[in-house]
Amino acid sequence: MSKLPADEPEPPQRDSRRYPIGAEIIGDAASFRLWAPSRTGVELLLEDGTALPMRGEANGYFRLDVQGLPADTRYKFRLEGIDAPAPDPASRFQPEGPDGWSSLVDPFKYRWRDLAWKGLGPHEQILYEIHMGTFTPAGTYRAAMEKLPALQDIGVTCLEIMPLNEFRGSFGWGYDGILPFAPSHLYGEPDDLRALIDAAHACGIGVILDVVYNHFGVGDRYRDFSADYFTDRYSNDWGSSINFDGPGSAGVREFVSANARYWIDEFHFDGLRLDATQALNDASHEHIIAAVAREARSGAGDRAVYLVAENEPQETRLVRPASAGGYDIDALWNDDFHHSAMVALTGRREAYYHDHSGTAQEFVSAAKYGYLFQGQRYDWQKASRGQPAIGLPATSFIHFLQNHDQIANSGTGGRLHQLGSPARARALTALLLLGPQTPLLFQGQEFGASTPFHYFADHPDDLARDVRQGRVAFLRQFPSLANPAFAERMPEPSAKATFEACKLDWSERENNRQFVELHCDLIALRRACRAITHCAQGQVDGSVMTRSMFLLRYFADEPDDQRLLIVNLGSDAPLTTSADPLLAPPAGRQWTLEWSSEDFSYGGSGVRPVDMHSRMTISANCALFFRPEKKERLPIPDHDELLSWQEAIGRGR
């Protein structure tokens, strides 16, 4: 494990608040600040029973500074007119869960060793999504640290961690968080999370956090502080919509944008992944997404920050600069690539796969343009979908074959290699990792994990029944899952056994070396090929060779840096000639096979001889990667040989 300089500067002296809300240590005092415009009085309640009145400030804020309170002091707020004391909405830690006492945290107690770390930009990233509770058997920050060298070995550059905010229950995906500033006590203490990020940086791996700003989970108490947290002017699939543009929204906007800055600042996260941004409804002059991006970047100081978003309607304004009316996000998840790949792998076009056919044209278009739907009709929704993306760099899109949602939505929680032909899965993996867009892997994908990833959420009985029924209803959009037999067999989301079944079995990493080697070799090829990692607009082109076979051509200033990728997702395909200039090698060179997905070391059936000078066959379900080699072009045969050859062609041979 490479080490960054172990500088340990003294904690900075602080004489003023750094954030508008929450508890902070300032010199010898603890400063508490709360937004509660619905209340005329608020008391700070300490665990020993001490109650201290807070001073009202402008715009609905209350503040109290108390001398001599040490870190780890437990506290709540007693709101005028509300019997039950409430935890701090901006609590930095909840040692006993979301209903327990909030804990006063001193973030400067941790001595960072990553002072030479420069952050992450959009180029040259290999993302790796994890769920903290199932990534290791122990499911903790400290246990995750032990796996960092394994990720470093395969070439991962950035962890994307599913939400860590405090939520109800003993297990869950984290998207129903209640207290967005508090890292979940289920995985360890705040300094354990800091240590994980510090260790990741020492391995050359950045870390971004999945955050949810479109709703709060069941059991929140925000209305006790202010009804202005929510609005009924917009609908939301998961709960009450958050008020970003109505009366009283200023405090809400400050709460959310401060949260984005906090994760970057106090935990040294390298960026954020914003969940379901289509549900962040905001008609303000500065959209809340743009405000979040601005605050996140301000929290990084001189470090680069990498911001990613999920957006189902495929609105490309998110990744355009503010000067062009955009929101300054770096990259968007691209469901189109996933959907085309799954149809190519399984042949099934159910539900939201309906508009994708998995054909060669879709993969060429995705490589060149990112989104496939950029404003044209989308039959599944009986409407137009998407915004123009032509002209955006390849790094504006994140491509994946697996993620938490899509695995769970299979109904069985099955992984890529379990859903279709192993050879075709290898070819699609090559397309993912040798394609121009930023690739994302899901935990265990690199070693062919057999463990499923189901939807799980620990809820009490009544809510658990509602969640199960909602999950069954959602999956009924797939005709193959609409049968009542599936509802009976679907793993119970609220059962601990469902959660436990999703924990990775790391012994598979040693037993499935062919998967590990496949991913290691492909990532190494990618990182060595500047034409891919720095693919500028117009430097990748592609052609459809058959309905199931296509090529991608990577151009570069230097001829030796150019590359050719051929992917065949169908049966054996003869290649005799092709009236396509994209197959032509750079001047003075010929294409030489550099890599094949059918190599025996990956579990393949063997590599056919490949000679671009001759007639050849591209094997079924394979990917071939070519580099240019200085070599003279094949001369035309002498007269007699050429005549014989042409006569044979005339006879249909």
XYZ file of C-alpha atoms in Angstrom:
653
model
C 0.000 0.000 0.000
C 1.522 3.304 -1.080
C 1.704 5.959 1.610
C 1.024 9.663 1.494
C 3.093 11.939 3.726
C 2.147 11.382 7.363
C 1.996 15.059 8.231
C 0.006 15.666 11.397
C -0.534 19.397 11.857
C -2.015 20.682 15.044
C -5.801 21.100 14.898
C -6.703 24.628 13.789
C -7.913 27.152 16.335
C -11.559 27.982 15.730
C -13.227 31.130 16.997
C -16.378 31.157 14.877
C -18.948 28.739 13.530
C -18.213 26.945 10.287
C -21.755 25.748 9.480
C -25.169 27.379 9.877
C -26.667 24.433 11.769
C -25.606 21.667 14.131
C -23.225 21.428 17.076
C -19.608 22.573 16.803
C -16.709 23.001 19.206
C -15.381 26.559 19.160
C -12.393 27.087 21.414
C -13.503 26.053 24.919
C -17.188 26.175 24.080
C -19.719 23.985 22.344
C -21.924 25.951 19.950
C -25.406 24.673 19.130
C -27.477 26.190 16.318
C -30.871 25.057 15.082
C -33.419 26.152 12.481
C -36.900 25.891 14.028
C -39.047 28.759 12.690
C -42.254 27.034 13.836
C -41.202 27.354 17.500
C -41.080 30.380 19.756
C -38.825 28.644 22.253
C -36.204 25.887 22.242
C -34.145 24.352 25.050
C -30.905 22.444 24.808
C -31.358 19.267 26.856
C -28.281 17.395 28.086
C -28.263 13.709 28.949
C -27.826 14.491 32.667
C -31.154 16.357 32.655
C -29.769 19.891 32.375
C -32.038 22.129 30.285
C -30.677 25.406 28.880
C -32.795 27.942 26.960
C -31.497 28.846 23.505
C -31.412 32.396 22.155
C -33.620 33.238 19.207
C -31.964 34.712 16.120
C -33.232 36.087 12.849
C -35.017 33.878 10.290
C -36.071 31.182 12.731
C -32.663 30.169 14.082
C -31.786 29.435 17.707
C -28.284 29.379 19.155
C -26.550 28.607 22.421
C -22.831 28.434 23.226
C -21.935 26.465 26.361
C -18.516 26.605 27.977
C -16.699 23.445 28.980
C -18.741 20.770 27.200
C -16.400 18.060 25.899
C -16.650 16.073 22.693
C -19.053 13.124 22.965
C -21.502 15.105 25.119
C -25.001 13.763 24.476
C -27.839 16.210 23.815
C -31.303 16.747 22.340
C -33.595 19.714 21.736
C -36.838 20.357 23.624
C -39.196 22.295 21.384
C -41.898 24.547 22.765
C -45.243 22.769 22.413
C -43.706 19.329 21.729
C -43.494 16.811 24.578
C -40.811 14.443 23.284
C -37.278 15.897 22.968
C -35.846 15.574 19.464
C -32.369 14.745 18.219
C -30.523 17.444 16.296
C -31.613 17.449 12.616
C -27.951 18.240 11.834
C -26.560 15.732 14.340
C -23.015 14.650 13.473
C -23.470 11.253 15.155
C -26.240 9.154 16.712
C -24.537 6.451 18.818
C -27.865 4.765 19.611
C -29.658 5.349 16.333
C -31.923 8.060 14.915
C -34.177 8.359 17.978
C -31.367 8.458 20.525
C -29.213 11.241 21.886
C -27.130 13.279 19.485
C -23.395 13.354 20.157
C -21.125 16.395 20.086
C -18.350 15.579 17.599
C -14.959 17.246 17.229
C -13.964 16.539 13.605
C -10.507 18.009 14.166
C -9.560 15.331 16.646
C -8.764 13.025 13.729
C -5.256 13.583 12.318
C -5.398 13.274 8.545
C -2.487 11.764 6.624
C -3.742 12.607 3.131
C -2.494 16.175 2.889
C -0.829 15.485 -0.476
C -4.054 14.102 -1.943
C -5.314 16.289 -4.808
C -8.842 14.941 -5.173
C -10.557 13.476 -8.229
C -11.455 14.799 -11.655
C -13.648 13.204 -14.323
C -10.819 11.625 -16.329
C -9.287 8.153 -15.919
C -11.748 6.945 -13.281
C -12.824 3.359 -12.609
C -15.768 3.523 -10.205
C -16.713 0.765 -7.785
C -20.073 0.911 -6.001
C -20.385 -0.641 -2.538
C -22.993 -1.037 0.172
C -21.150 -0.722 3.461
C -23.205 -3.321 5.314
C -22.751 -6.087 2.742
C -19.339 -5.299 1.268
C -17.675 -7.364 4.015
C -18.984 -9.976 6.455
C -18.548 -7.517 9.351
C -20.153 -4.678 7.420
C -18.102 -1.879 8.988
C -15.857 0.970 7.905
C -12.845 -0.719 9.471
C -13.565 -4.021 7.722
C -13.887 -2.208 4.389
C -10.393 -0.768 4.911
C -8.960 -4.285 4.779
C -10.303 -4.781 1.234
C -8.777 -1.627 -0.236
C -5.571 -3.347 -1.433
C -7.698 -5.847 -3.381
C -9.444 -2.973 -5.169
C -6.139 -1.224 -5.734
C -4.790 -4.403 -7.326
C -7.452 -4.515 -10.036
C -7.167 -0.795 -10.804
C -10.181 0.760 -9.086
C -9.686 4.522 -8.707
C -12.874 5.584 -6.917
C -15.234 4.014 -4.384
C -18.870 5.065 -4.672
C -20.506 4.312 -1.326
C -24.266 3.905 -1.052
C -25.865 6.306 1.475
C -24.391 6.325 4.973
C -26.813 8.731 6.649
C -28.586 7.556 9.799
C -31.744 5.522 9.108
C -34.189 3.412 11.087
C -33.620 -0.294 11.674
C -30.553 -2.496 11.842
C -30.056 -2.847 8.071
C -31.121 -1.110 4.868
C -29.962 0.372 1.601
C -29.725 3.818 3.228
C -31.930 5.734 0.790
C -34.556 6.278 3.503
C -32.232 8.299 5.714
C -33.543 10.494 8.503
C -30.520 12.466 9.691
C -28.347 13.385 6.681
C -25.344 14.721 8.627
C -24.911 11.634 10.830
C -22.931 8.700 9.386
C -24.748 5.539 10.420
C -23.731 4.102 13.782
C -24.307 0.624 12.307
C -20.979 0.776 10.464
C -18.793 2.399 13.131
C -17.947 5.823 14.490
C -17.295 8.986 12.437
C -13.536 8.673 12.883
C -13.716 5.119 11.532
C -15.216 6.549 8.347
C -12.478 9.174 8.227
C -9.879 6.440 8.634
C -11.414 4.491 5.716
C -11.216 7.519 3.417
C -7.694 8.310 4.623
C -6.609 4.720 3.880
C -8.299 4.801 0.469
C -6.335 7.918 -0.440
C -3.132 6.175 0.649
C -4.017 3.457 -1.893
C -4.600 6.031 -4.613
C -8.372 5.501 -4.444
C -10.853 8.361 -4.147
C -14.195 8.043 -2.373
C -17.536 9.613 -3.277
C -20.757 9.357 -1.284
C -24.299 8.681 -2.487
C -26.573 11.351 -0.988
C -30.365 11.615 -0.972
C -31.866 15.104 -1.064
C -35.281 14.313 -2.555
C -37.025 13.071 0.618
C -36.497 12.051 4.233
C -37.167 8.517 5.460
C -40.134 7.364 7.479
C -39.922 8.544 11.085
C -38.353 11.934 10.523
C -39.361 14.782 12.841
C -38.647 17.749 10.607
C -42.222 19.035 10.812
C -41.725 19.547 14.539
C -39.123 22.170 13.637
C -40.833 23.639 10.590
C -43.579 22.647 8.179
C -41.572 24.559 5.579
C -39.234 21.600 5.132
C -41.885 20.099 2.831
C -44.182 21.116 0.012
C -47.312 19.606 -1.540
C -46.753 21.461 -4.821
C -44.716 18.540 -6.176
C -45.244 14.775 -6.041
C -42.612 12.277 -4.991
C -42.418 8.491 -5.283
C -40.769 8.031 -1.876
C -42.301 10.545 0.518
C -43.117 14.221 0.945
C -41.274 16.467 -1.477
C -38.694 18.783 0.053
C -39.362 22.497 -0.277
C -36.569 24.160 -2.247
C -38.461 27.064 -3.809
C -41.551 27.920 -1.766
C -42.162 30.143 1.261
C -39.672 29.422 4.037
C -37.354 27.478 1.716
C -34.219 29.493 2.489
C -33.502 27.487 5.647
C -34.124 24.208 3.810
C -31.754 25.142 1.003
C -29.112 26.142 3.517
C -29.564 22.830 5.381
C -29.106 20.717 2.224
C -26.293 22.686 0.607
C -24.406 22.785 3.918
C -24.716 19.007 4.083
C -23.013 18.652 0.690
C -20.138 20.859 1.831
C -19.876 19.048 5.174
C -19.168 15.608 3.699
C -16.429 17.005 1.469
C -14.929 19.213 4.170
C -15.044 17.172 7.382
C -14.678 13.670 5.911
C -12.491 14.420 2.863
C -14.929 12.726 0.501
C -13.858 13.356 -3.082
C -17.333 13.979 -4.367
C -20.994 13.037 -4.240
C -23.456 10.988 -6.223
C -26.856 12.722 -6.128
C -29.709 10.224 -6.064
C -32.845 10.594 -8.209
C -32.287 14.242 -9.080
C -35.493 14.320 -11.130
C -37.301 14.540 -7.769
C -35.370 17.674 -6.738
C -38.043 20.089 -7.895
C -36.931 23.702 -7.813
C -37.974 26.779 -9.759
C -35.456 29.068 -8.023
C -33.021 31.216 -9.974
C -30.240 28.889 -8.796
C -31.442 25.303 -8.835
C -30.698 23.376 -5.654
C -28.516 20.951 -7.657
C -26.338 23.860 -8.752
C -26.234 25.144 -5.164
C -25.181 21.718 -3.912
C -22.454 21.534 -6.555
C -21.173 25.000 -5.647
C -21.083 24.261 -1.913
C -19.485 20.840 -2.386
C -16.672 22.346 -4.407
C -16.205 25.136 -1.871
C -15.743 22.553 0.877
C -12.785 20.962 -0.906
C -10.420 23.913 -0.867
C -7.691 23.186 -3.410
C -8.793 19.581 -3.949
C -10.677 18.562 -7.074
C -14.222 17.307 -6.534
C -16.087 14.748 -8.659
C -19.879 15.130 -8.758
C -22.159 12.476 -10.232
C -25.938 12.379 -10.591
C -28.714 9.920 -11.304
C -31.437 11.399 -13.491
C -34.117 9.141 -14.946
C -35.448 11.682 -17.511
C -31.881 12.075 -18.859
C -31.629 15.847 -18.526
C -28.215 16.818 -19.808
C -28.466 20.340 -18.387
C -27.048 18.823 -15.201
C -23.612 18.335 -16.768
C -23.445 21.663 -18.546
C -21.667 24.645 -16.957
C -23.557 27.337 -15.095
C -22.590 29.773 -17.853
C -24.683 27.660 -20.248
C -27.620 27.313 -17.870
C -26.356 24.033 -16.399
C -25.747 22.751 -12.884
C -21.996 21.984 -12.991
C -22.285 18.223 -12.350
C -19.450 16.147 -13.845
C -21.211 12.953 -14.927
C -24.577 11.206 -15.223
C -25.446 7.542 -14.802
C -26.477 6.167 -18.218
C -29.273 3.614 -17.937
C -29.489 3.347 -21.737
C -26.164 1.522 -21.965
C -27.192 -0.882 -19.213
C -30.574 -1.595 -20.773
C -29.087 -2.309 -24.207
C -26.487 -4.581 -22.636
C -29.071 -6.550 -20.652
C -31.228 -7.093 -23.724
C -28.148 -8.233 -25.667
C -27.258 -10.599 -22.830
C -30.678 -12.061 -22.051
C -32.800 -11.354 -25.147
C -35.607 -10.118 -22.879
C -37.279 -6.742 -23.497
C -39.681 -6.592 -20.579
C -40.864 -3.438 -18.808
C -38.380 -0.563 -19.043
C -36.179 -2.632 -21.387
C -38.969 -2.368 -23.982
C -37.341 0.400 -26.043
C -33.903 -1.220 -26.254
C -32.985 -4.005 -28.654
C -29.365 -4.718 -27.737
C -28.233 -4.277 -31.330
C -24.876 -3.133 -32.644
C -26.236 0.308 -33.547
C -27.214 1.017 -29.944
C -23.705 0.290 -28.668
C -22.062 2.396 -31.369
C -24.423 5.278 -30.591
C -23.851 4.949 -26.841
C -20.074 5.054 -27.342
C -20.308 8.152 -29.512
C -23.117 10.078 -27.840
C -23.799 8.679 -24.343
C -27.557 8.700 -23.939
C -29.554 6.914 -26.644
C -32.726 8.846 -25.920
C -32.067 12.557 -26.354
C -35.554 13.917 -26.929
C -37.160 11.406 -29.298
C -40.173 9.236 -28.498
C -39.774 6.690 -25.721
C -42.557 4.175 -26.172
C -42.490 2.750 -22.622
C -43.509 6.135 -21.226
C -45.618 7.141 -24.264
C -43.685 10.407 -24.386
C -40.390 11.974 -25.381
C -37.379 11.270 -23.199
C -34.024 12.951 -22.721
C -32.233 16.101 -23.809
C -29.559 16.560 -26.488
C -26.160 15.206 -25.431
C -24.240 15.446 -28.687
C -21.105 17.461 -28.052
C -20.691 16.369 -24.437
C -17.415 14.596 -23.578
C -17.469 10.857 -22.929
C -16.640 11.511 -19.271
C -20.102 13.084 -18.891
C -21.548 9.561 -18.725
C -21.051 6.635 -16.380
C -21.696 3.213 -17.897
C -22.368 0.037 -15.957
C -23.548 -3.535 -16.373
C -24.556 -3.877 -12.723
C -25.633 -1.507 -9.965
C -27.669 -1.841 -6.803
C -31.023 -1.028 -8.429
C -30.650 -3.116 -11.551
C -29.457 -6.261 -9.785
C -32.326 -6.075 -7.312
C -34.818 -5.382 -10.100
C -34.008 -8.719 -11.717
C -36.270 -10.246 -9.081
C -33.740 -12.922 -8.211
C -30.949 -10.493 -7.339
C -28.897 -12.363 -9.932
C -25.524 -11.149 -11.143
C -24.478 -10.475 -14.726
C -22.714 -13.799 -15.313
C -25.750 -15.692 -13.965
C -28.238 -14.113 -16.377
C -26.819 -15.128 -19.762
C -23.977 -16.642 -21.748
C -20.626 -16.386 -19.902
C -18.874 -15.610 -23.197
C -21.295 -12.813 -24.005
C -20.943 -11.446 -20.470
C -17.157 -11.334 -20.983
C -17.581 -9.470 -24.280
C -19.899 -6.943 -22.645
C -17.421 -6.518 -19.801
C -14.761 -5.712 -22.395
C -17.074 -3.158 -23.984
C -17.688 -1.570 -20.579
C -14.024 -1.345 -19.605
C -12.664 -0.470 -23.058
C -15.448 1.950 -23.932
C -14.884 5.722 -23.855
C -17.347 6.479 -21.044
C -16.443 6.120 -17.354
C -17.055 2.526 -16.200
C -18.650 1.550 -12.892
C -18.459 -1.893 -11.272
C -20.701 -3.142 -8.486
C -19.206 -4.858 -5.461
C -18.017 -8.383 -6.245
C -18.509 -8.006 -9.990
C -14.763 -8.294 -10.523
C -14.647 -11.786 -9.022
C -17.950 -13.145 -10.302
C -19.733 -12.930 -6.962
C -22.556 -15.429 -6.664
C -24.157 -13.577 -3.769
C -27.364 -11.800 -4.815
C -28.212 -8.200 -4.093
C -31.838 -7.912 -3.027
C -33.799 -4.955 -1.781
C -33.722 -4.995 2.024
C -34.991 -2.602 4.695
C -35.547 -3.280 8.395
C -39.017 -1.902 9.143
C -41.646 -2.713 11.814
C -44.463 -5.075 10.878
C -47.068 -2.709 9.403
C -44.556 -0.719 7.399
C -42.742 -3.907 6.406
C -45.961 -5.236 4.869
C -46.478 -1.997 2.946
C -42.897 -2.040 1.690
C -43.196 -5.640 0.552
C -46.469 -4.952 -1.252
C -44.953 -1.880 -2.884
C -41.948 -3.866 -4.030
C -44.132 -6.627 -5.500
C -46.281 -4.018 -7.267
C -43.214 -2.294 -8.730
C -41.786 -5.531 -10.107
C -45.100 -6.485 -11.727
C -44.111 -4.246 -14.634
C -42.008 -7.259 -15.680
C -44.480 -9.827 -17.057
C -42.247 -12.676 -15.894
C -42.495 -11.359 -12.329
C -46.234 -10.627 -12.393
C -47.090 -14.227 -11.574
C -48.344 -14.672 -7.976
C -45.706 -17.379 -7.586
C -43.013 -14.702 -7.650
C -44.714 -12.700 -4.889
C -44.648 -15.815 -2.736
C -40.972 -16.499 -3.452
C -39.612 -12.946 -3.365
C -37.141 -12.562 -0.485
C -38.713 -10.641 2.371
C -37.205 -7.126 2.384
C -37.524 -6.809 6.165
C -35.973 -10.220 6.937
C -32.459 -10.150 8.293
C -31.742 -13.308 6.289
C -32.323 -11.327 3.069
C -29.730 -8.788 4.153
C -27.257 -11.460 5.283
C -27.580 -13.329 1.977
C -26.260 -10.243 0.168
C -22.945 -10.107 2.041
C -20.028 -10.779 -0.269
C -18.176 -14.070 0.099
C -14.580 -12.956 -0.373
C -13.339 -16.539 -0.731
C -14.844 -16.377 -4.230
C -12.136 -13.901 -5.165
C -9.566 -16.696 -4.858
C -11.786 -19.378 -6.347
C -12.867 -17.345 -9.393
C -9.513 -16.125 -10.616
C -10.672 -16.040 -14.243
C -13.054 -13.164 -13.401
C -10.366 -11.287 -11.491
C -7.842 -11.671 -14.312
C -10.402 -10.512 -16.864
C -11.041 -7.283 -14.971
C -7.382 -6.700 -14.074
C -6.248 -7.097 -17.670
C -9.007 -4.953 -19.132
C -8.456 -2.121 -16.671
C -4.706 -2.281 -17.318
C -5.362 -2.071 -21.067
C -7.669 0.877 -20.524
C -5.234 2.774 -18.324
C -2.400 2.212 -20.810
C -4.479 3.572 -23.690
C -4.657 7.349 -23.648
C -6.957 7.279 -26.660
C -9.608 5.817 -24.329
C -8.913 7.594 -21.044
C -8.656 11.017 -22.700
C -11.102 10.426 -25.517
C -12.080 13.846 -26.852
C -15.190 14.556 -28.873
C -14.806 13.079 -32.365
C -11.899 10.811 -31.423
C -14.068 7.720 -31.232
C -16.149 6.497 -34.123
C -17.937 3.256 -34.802
C -19.565 1.107 -37.428
C -22.218 -1.574 -37.514
C -20.767 -4.714 -39.092
C -23.805 -6.960 -38.579
C -26.905 -6.661 -36.400
C -24.868 -8.100 -33.533
C -21.318 -7.074 -34.389
C -19.720 -3.640 -34.403
C -16.408 -1.867 -34.183
C -15.165 1.147 -32.258
C -12.196 3.046 -33.647
C -10.138 5.234 -31.339
C -8.200 7.980 -33.096
C -5.202 9.771 -31.605
C -2.585 12.300 -32.671
C 0.090 9.626 -32.598
C -0.636 6.699 -34.938
C 0.706 4.155 -32.461
C -1.829 5.324 -29.856
C -4.827 4.451 -32.020
C -6.889 1.358 -31.219
C -9.610 -0.825 -32.725
C -12.233 -2.752 -30.738
C -14.457 -5.340 -32.434
C -17.344 -6.802 -30.424
C -19.450 -9.679 -31.699
C -22.541 -10.440 -29.601
C -23.920 -12.958 -32.069
C -22.815 -16.154 -33.786
C -19.557 -16.706 -35.700
C -19.158 -13.952 -38.283
C -16.964 -14.301 -41.393
C -14.962 -11.214 -42.253
C -13.757 -11.251 -45.833
C -13.779 -7.567 -46.695
C -15.369 -4.410 -45.397
C -15.971 -1.216 -47.319
C -15.438 0.762 -44.124
C -12.484 3.127 -43.644
C -12.717 2.722 -39.865
C -11.183 -0.752 -40.305
C -8.187 0.715 -42.112
C -5.028 0.863 -39.959
C -2.935 4.025 -39.514
C -0.479 4.723 -42.323
C 2.498 2.387 -42.421
C 0.952 0.012 -39.901
C -1.283 -3.024 -39.666
C -3.650 -4.102 -36.904
C -2.264 -6.691 -34.477
C -4.444 -8.501 -31.969
C -3.601 -7.290 -28.471
C -6.359 -8.942 -26.441
C -9.296 -11.356 -26.747
C -12.133 -12.108 -24.338
C -11.955 -15.777 -25.382
C -8.498 -16.345 -23.905
C -8.378 -19.548 -21.854
C -7.254 -17.606 -18.770
C -10.674 -15.933 -18.604
C -12.612 -19.161 -19.024
C -12.853 -18.677 -22.790
C -12.901 -21.336 -25.488
C -9.675 -20.187 -27.132
C -8.535 -17.496 -29.541
C -8.947 -18.114 -33.246
C -6.050 -17.026 -35.494
C -6.598 -13.405 -36.396
C -4.933 -11.920 -39.464
C -6.416 -8.743 -40.863
C -4.528 -9.485 -44.130
C -6.641 -12.572 -44.711
C -10.183 -13.791 -44.628
C -11.062 -14.709 -41.072
C -13.938 -15.462 -38.739
C -14.809 -13.390 -35.687
C -15.815 -15.895 -33.034
C -19.273 -15.779 -31.516
C -19.710 -13.729 -28.355
C -16.259 -12.257 -28.160
C -14.415 -8.962 -28.052
C -11.116 -8.334 -29.843
C -8.818 -5.388 -29.152
C -6.207 -4.383 -31.728
C -3.175 -2.105 -31.660
C -1.245 -0.812 -34.689
C 2.137 -2.336 -35.483
C 4.626 -1.059 -38.024
C 4.314 -3.513 -40.863
C 4.194 -3.334 -44.631
C 0.825 -3.746 -46.250
C 0.150 -7.002 -48.073
C 1.156 -6.677 -51.755
C -1.131 -7.681 -54.602
C -0.275 -11.253 -55.733
C 1.380 -11.858 -59.064
C -0.787 -12.122 -62.156
C -1.393 -15.883 -62.157
C -2.103 -16.133 -58.438
C -4.437 -13.138 -58.580
C -6.279 -14.529 -61.597
C -6.767 -17.872 -59.867
C -8.055 -16.110 -56.770
C -10.527 -13.997 -58.741
C -11.774 -16.993 -60.679
C -12.442 -18.754 -57.401
C -14.452 -15.747 -56.234
C -16.397 -15.898 -59.469
C -17.295 -19.506 -58.720
C -18.707 -18.416 -55.364
C -15.807 -19.592 -53.208
